[in-house]
CSV table of C-alpha atoms in Angstrom, one decimal:
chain,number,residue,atom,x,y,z
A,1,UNK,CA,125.6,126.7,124.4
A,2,UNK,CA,128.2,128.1,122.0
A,3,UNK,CA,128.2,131.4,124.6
A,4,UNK,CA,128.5,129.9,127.9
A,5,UNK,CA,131.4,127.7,126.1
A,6,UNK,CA,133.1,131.1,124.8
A,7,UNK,CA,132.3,133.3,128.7
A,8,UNK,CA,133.3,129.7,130.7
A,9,UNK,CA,136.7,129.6,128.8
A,10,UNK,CA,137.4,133.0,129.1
A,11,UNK,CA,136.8,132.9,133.0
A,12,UNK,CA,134.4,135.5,132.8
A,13,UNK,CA,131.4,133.5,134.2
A,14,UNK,CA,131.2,132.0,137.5
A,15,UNK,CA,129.1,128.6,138.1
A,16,UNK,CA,126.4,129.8,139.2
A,17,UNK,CA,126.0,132.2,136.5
A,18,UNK,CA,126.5,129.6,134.0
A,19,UNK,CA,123.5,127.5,135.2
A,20,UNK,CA,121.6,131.0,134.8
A,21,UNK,CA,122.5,130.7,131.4
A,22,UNK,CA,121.5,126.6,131.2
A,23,UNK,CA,125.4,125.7,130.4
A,24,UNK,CA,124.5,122.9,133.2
A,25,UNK,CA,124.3,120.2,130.6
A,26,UNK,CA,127.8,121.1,129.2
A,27,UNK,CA,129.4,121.0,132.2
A,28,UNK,CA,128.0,117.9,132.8
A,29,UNK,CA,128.5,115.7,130.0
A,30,UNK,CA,132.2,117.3,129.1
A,31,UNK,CA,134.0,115.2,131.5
A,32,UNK,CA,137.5,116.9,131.7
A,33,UNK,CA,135.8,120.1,132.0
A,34,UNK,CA,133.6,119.0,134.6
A,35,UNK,CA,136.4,117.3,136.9
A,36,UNK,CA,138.3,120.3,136.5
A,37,UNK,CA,135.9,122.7,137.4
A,38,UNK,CA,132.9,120.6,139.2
A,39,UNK,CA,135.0,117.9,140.3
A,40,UNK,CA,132.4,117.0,143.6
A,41,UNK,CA,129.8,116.2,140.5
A,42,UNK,CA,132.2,114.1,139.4
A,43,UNK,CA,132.6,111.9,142.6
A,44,UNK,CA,136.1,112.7,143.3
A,45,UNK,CA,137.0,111.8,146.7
A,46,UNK,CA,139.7,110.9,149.5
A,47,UNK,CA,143.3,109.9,147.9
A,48,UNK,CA,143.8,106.8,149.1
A,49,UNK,CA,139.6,105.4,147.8
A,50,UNK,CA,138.1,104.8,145.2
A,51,UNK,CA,134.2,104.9,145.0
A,52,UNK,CA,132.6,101.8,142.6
A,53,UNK,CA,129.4,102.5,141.2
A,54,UNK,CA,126.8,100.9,138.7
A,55,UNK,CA,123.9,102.1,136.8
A,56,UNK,CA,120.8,100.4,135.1
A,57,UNK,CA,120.2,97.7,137.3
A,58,UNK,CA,118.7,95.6,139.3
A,59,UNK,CA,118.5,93.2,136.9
A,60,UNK,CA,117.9,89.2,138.4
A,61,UNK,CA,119.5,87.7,135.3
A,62,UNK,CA,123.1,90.0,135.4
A,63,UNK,CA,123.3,91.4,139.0
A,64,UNK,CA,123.1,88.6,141.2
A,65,UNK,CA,126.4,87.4,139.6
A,66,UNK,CA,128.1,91.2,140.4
A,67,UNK,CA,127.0,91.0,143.9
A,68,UNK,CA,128.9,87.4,144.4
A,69,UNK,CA,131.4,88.4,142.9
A,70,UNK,CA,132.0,91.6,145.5
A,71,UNK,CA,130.7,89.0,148.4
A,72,UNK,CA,134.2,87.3,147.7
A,73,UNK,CA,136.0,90.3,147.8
A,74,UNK,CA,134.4,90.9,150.9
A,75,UNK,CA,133.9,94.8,149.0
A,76,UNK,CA,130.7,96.9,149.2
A,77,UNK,CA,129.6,99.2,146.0
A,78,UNK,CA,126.9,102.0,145.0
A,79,UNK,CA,124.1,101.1,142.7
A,80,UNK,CA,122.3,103.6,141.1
A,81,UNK,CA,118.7,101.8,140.3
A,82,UNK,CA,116.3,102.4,137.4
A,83,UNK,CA,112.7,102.8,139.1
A,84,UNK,CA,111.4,100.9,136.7
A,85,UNK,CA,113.8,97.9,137.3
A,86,UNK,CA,113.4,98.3,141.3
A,87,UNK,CA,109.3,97.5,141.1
A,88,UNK,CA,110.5,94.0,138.6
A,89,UNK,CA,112.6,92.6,141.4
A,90,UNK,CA,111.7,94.2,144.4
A,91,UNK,CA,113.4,91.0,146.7
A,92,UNK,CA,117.0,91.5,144.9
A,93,UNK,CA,116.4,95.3,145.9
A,94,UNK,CA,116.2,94.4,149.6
A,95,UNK,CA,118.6,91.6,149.2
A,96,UNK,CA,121.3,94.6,147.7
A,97,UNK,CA,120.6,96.6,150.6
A,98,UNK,CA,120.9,93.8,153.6
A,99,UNK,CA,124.4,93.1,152.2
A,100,UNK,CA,125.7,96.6,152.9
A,101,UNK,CA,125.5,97.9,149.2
A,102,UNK,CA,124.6,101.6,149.0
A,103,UNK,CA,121.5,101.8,147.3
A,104,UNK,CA,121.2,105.1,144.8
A,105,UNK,CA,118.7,106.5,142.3
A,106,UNK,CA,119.2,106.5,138.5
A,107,UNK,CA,115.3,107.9,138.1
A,108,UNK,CA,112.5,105.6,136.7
A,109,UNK,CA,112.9,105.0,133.6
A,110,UNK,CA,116.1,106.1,131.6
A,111,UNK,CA,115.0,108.8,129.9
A,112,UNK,CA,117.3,111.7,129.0
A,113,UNK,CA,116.0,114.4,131.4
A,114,UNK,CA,117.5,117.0,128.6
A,115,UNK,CA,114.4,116.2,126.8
A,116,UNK,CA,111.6,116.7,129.8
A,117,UNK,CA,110.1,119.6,131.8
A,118,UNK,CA,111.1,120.3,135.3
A,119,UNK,CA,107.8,119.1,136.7
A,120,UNK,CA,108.1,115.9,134.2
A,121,UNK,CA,111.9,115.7,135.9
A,122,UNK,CA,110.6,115.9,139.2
A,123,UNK,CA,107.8,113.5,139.1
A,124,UNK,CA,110.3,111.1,137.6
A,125,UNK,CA,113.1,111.7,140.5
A,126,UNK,CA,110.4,111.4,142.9
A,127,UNK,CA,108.8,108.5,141.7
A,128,UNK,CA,111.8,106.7,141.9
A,129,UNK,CA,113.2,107.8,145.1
A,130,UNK,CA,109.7,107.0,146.8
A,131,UNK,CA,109.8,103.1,145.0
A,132,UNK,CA,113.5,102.2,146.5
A,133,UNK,CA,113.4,103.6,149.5
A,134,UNK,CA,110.0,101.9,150.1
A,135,UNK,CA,111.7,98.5,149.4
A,136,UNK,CA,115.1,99.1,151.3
A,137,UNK,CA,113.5,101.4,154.2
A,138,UNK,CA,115.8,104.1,154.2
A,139,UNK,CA,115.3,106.6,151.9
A,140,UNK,CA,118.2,107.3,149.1
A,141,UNK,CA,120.3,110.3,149.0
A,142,UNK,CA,122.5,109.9,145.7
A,143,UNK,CA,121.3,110.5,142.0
A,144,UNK,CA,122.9,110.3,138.8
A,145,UNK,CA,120.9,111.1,135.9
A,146,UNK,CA,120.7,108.9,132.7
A,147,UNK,CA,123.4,109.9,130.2
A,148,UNK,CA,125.2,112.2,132.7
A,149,UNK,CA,123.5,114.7,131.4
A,150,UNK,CA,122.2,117.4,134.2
A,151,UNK,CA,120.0,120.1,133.7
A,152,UNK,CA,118.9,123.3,135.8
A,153,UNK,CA,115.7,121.1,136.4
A,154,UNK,CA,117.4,118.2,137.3
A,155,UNK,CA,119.4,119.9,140.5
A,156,UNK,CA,116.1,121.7,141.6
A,157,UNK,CA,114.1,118.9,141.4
A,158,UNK,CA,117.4,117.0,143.7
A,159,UNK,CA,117.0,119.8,146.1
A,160,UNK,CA,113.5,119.7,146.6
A,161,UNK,CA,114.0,115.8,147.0
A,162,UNK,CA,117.0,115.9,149.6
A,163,UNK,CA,119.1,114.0,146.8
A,164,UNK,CA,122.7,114.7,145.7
A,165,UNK,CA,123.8,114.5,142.1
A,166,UNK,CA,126.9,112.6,141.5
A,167,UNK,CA,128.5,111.5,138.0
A,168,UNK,CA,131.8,109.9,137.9
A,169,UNK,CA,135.6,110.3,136.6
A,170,UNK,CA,136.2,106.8,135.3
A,171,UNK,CA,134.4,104.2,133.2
A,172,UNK,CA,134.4,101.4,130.9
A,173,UNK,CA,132.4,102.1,128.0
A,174,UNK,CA,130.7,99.0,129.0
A,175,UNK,CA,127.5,99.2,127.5
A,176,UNK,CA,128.8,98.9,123.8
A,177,UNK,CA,128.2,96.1,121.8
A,178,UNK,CA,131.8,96.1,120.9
A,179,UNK,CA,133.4,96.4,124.4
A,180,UNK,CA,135.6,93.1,125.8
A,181,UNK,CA,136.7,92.5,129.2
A,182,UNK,CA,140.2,93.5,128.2
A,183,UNK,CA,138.5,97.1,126.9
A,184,UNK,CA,136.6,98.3,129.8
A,185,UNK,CA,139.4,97.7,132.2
A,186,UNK,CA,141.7,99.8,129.8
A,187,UNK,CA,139.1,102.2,129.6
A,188,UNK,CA,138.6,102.4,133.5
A,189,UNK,CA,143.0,102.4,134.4
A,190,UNK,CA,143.1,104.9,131.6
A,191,UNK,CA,141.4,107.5,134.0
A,192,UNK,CA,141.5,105.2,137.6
A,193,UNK,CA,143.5,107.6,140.4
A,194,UNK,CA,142.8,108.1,144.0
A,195,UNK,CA,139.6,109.5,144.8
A,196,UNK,CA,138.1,108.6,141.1
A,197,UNK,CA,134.3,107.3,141.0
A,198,UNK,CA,134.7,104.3,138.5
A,199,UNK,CA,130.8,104.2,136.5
A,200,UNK,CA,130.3,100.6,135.5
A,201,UNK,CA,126.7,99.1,134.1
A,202,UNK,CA,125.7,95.7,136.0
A,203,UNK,CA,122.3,95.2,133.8
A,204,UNK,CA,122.1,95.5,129.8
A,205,UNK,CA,118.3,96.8,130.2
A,206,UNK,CA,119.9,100.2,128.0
A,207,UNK,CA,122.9,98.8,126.9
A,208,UNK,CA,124.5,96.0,124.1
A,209,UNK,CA,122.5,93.1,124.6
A,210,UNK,CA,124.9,90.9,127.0
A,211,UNK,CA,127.1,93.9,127.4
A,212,UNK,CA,127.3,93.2,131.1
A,213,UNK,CA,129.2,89.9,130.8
A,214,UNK,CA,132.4,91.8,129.8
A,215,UNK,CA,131.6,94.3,132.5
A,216,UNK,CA,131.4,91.2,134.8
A,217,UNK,CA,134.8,89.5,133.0
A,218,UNK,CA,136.9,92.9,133.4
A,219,UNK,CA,135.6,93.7,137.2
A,220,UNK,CA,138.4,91.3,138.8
A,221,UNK,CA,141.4,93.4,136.9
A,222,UNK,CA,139.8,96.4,137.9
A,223,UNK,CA,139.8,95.5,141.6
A,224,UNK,CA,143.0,94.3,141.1
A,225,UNK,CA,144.3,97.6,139.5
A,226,UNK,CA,143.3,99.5,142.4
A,227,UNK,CA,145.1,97.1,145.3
A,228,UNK,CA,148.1,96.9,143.5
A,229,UNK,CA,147.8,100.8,143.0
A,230,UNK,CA,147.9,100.7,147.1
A,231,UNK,CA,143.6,102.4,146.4
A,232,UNK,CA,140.6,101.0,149.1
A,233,UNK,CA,137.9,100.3,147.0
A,234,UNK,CA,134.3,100.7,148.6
A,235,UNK,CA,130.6,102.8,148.1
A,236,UNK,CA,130.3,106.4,147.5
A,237,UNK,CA,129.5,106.7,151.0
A,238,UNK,CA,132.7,105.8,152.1
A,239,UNK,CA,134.4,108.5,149.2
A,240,UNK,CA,135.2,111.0,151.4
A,241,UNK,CA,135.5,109.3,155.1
A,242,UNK,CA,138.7,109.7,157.4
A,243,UNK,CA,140.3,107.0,158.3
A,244,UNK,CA,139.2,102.6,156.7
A,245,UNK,CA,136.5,102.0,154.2
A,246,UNK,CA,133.4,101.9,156.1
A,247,UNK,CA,134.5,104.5,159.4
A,248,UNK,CA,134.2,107.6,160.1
A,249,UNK,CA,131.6,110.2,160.2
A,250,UNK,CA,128.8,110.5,157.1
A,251,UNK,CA,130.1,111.8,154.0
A,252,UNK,CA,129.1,115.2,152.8
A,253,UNK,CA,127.5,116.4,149.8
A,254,UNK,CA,129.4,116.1,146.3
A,255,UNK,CA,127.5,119.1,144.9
A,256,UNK,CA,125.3,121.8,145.8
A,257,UNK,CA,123.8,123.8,143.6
């Protein structure tokens, strides 16, 4: 890794030649390097919208209370599911997608894919992708792997599956057991701007026991922040549409690789 950091700041490798050398994960989890230089990945869209995502759900204690709250704010979001949470509460799953919410794959279990063999990756990817689209009848076509971290494996494998890998530019640091409402909506207006993917968690199935309560107790702020800061707030599939939240033509890929 020390070499692809030394050729990537030195301009002497392109992107693609950095995957070659399996710099992928660096990219990946550096965020200011990856919104400089990958800045698709990192979910950035249209000016005047910002895309609202969560990971690590659905969870039937935590989630239901997110997706009232949005229902009042007549507002739509992107949740990336855990397999393995889907096949627990398979009626919320189809209940998230009747509402309009985008539904997404965060693999089966939440496994750093660092760790696993592209077939391992791919079974994983596949598994999931097969579970929710099963329960919401229309097959997903967003990923974001646990941790942020992507591999080489991890885009062939989203290929091969007709998903697109997408990260984010703004969070919360949510799932730590020290966070406070007050601290994740810092932590998300610290790095909130047009076209920013805001990463927020609404289950605490990986996170600080209760952790999504102060995700839950910041969220009205951060919706706040962004209508004050003159930003539509909506899914990813809205991030890069012309014209209102919810118009337009579908949006394209964030990243090929």
């Amino acid at each position: 890794m020390t070499t692809a950091r030394t050729l990537l700041r030195a301009g002497a490798v392109t992107l693609p030649a950095l995957a070659a050398l399996h710099a992928a994960p660096v990219i990946s989890t550096f965020g200011p390097l990856r919104n400089r230089l990958m800045p698709r990945l990192s979910g950035q869209g249209r000016s005047d919208h910002v895309a609202l995502t969560f990971d690590d759900g659905p969870d039937h204690l935590s989630t239901p209370h997110f997706l009232r709250l949005l229902e009042a704010r007549e507002l739509r979001a992107t949740f990336f599911l855990l397999g393995s949470m889907a096949v627990r509460s398979p009626q919320l799953v189809k209940a998230m997608s009747a509402a309009g919410h985008e539904i997404a794959v965060h693999g089966w279990a939440h496994r750093p894919l660092l760790l696993r063999g592209p077939r391992a990756t791919y079974d994983d990817l596949a598994r999931a992708r097969d579970t929710i689209g099963g329960l919401t009848g229309t097959p997903p076509r967003l990923f974001r792997p646990p941790y942020g971290v992507m591999t080489t494996g991890t885009y062939r494998a989203c290929r091969r599956l007709g998903l697109t890998p997408v990260l984010w530019s703004a969070w919360g640091e949510d799932w730590r057991a020290r966070a406070t409402p007050d601290s994740v909506h810092d932590t998300v207006a610290r790095d909130l701007r047009g076209g920013a993917t805001i990463l927020l968690h609404d289950s605490d199935c990986t996170s600080a026991t209760g952790s999504w309560r102060n995700t839950l107790g910041a969220l009205p702020r951060i919706l706040d922040t962004c209508r004050d800061g003159g930003l539509r707030v909506g899914p990813l599939r809205d991030h890069t549409r012309t014209g209102p939240a919810g118009r337009g033509a579908p949006a394209g890929p964030f990243y090929r690789p």
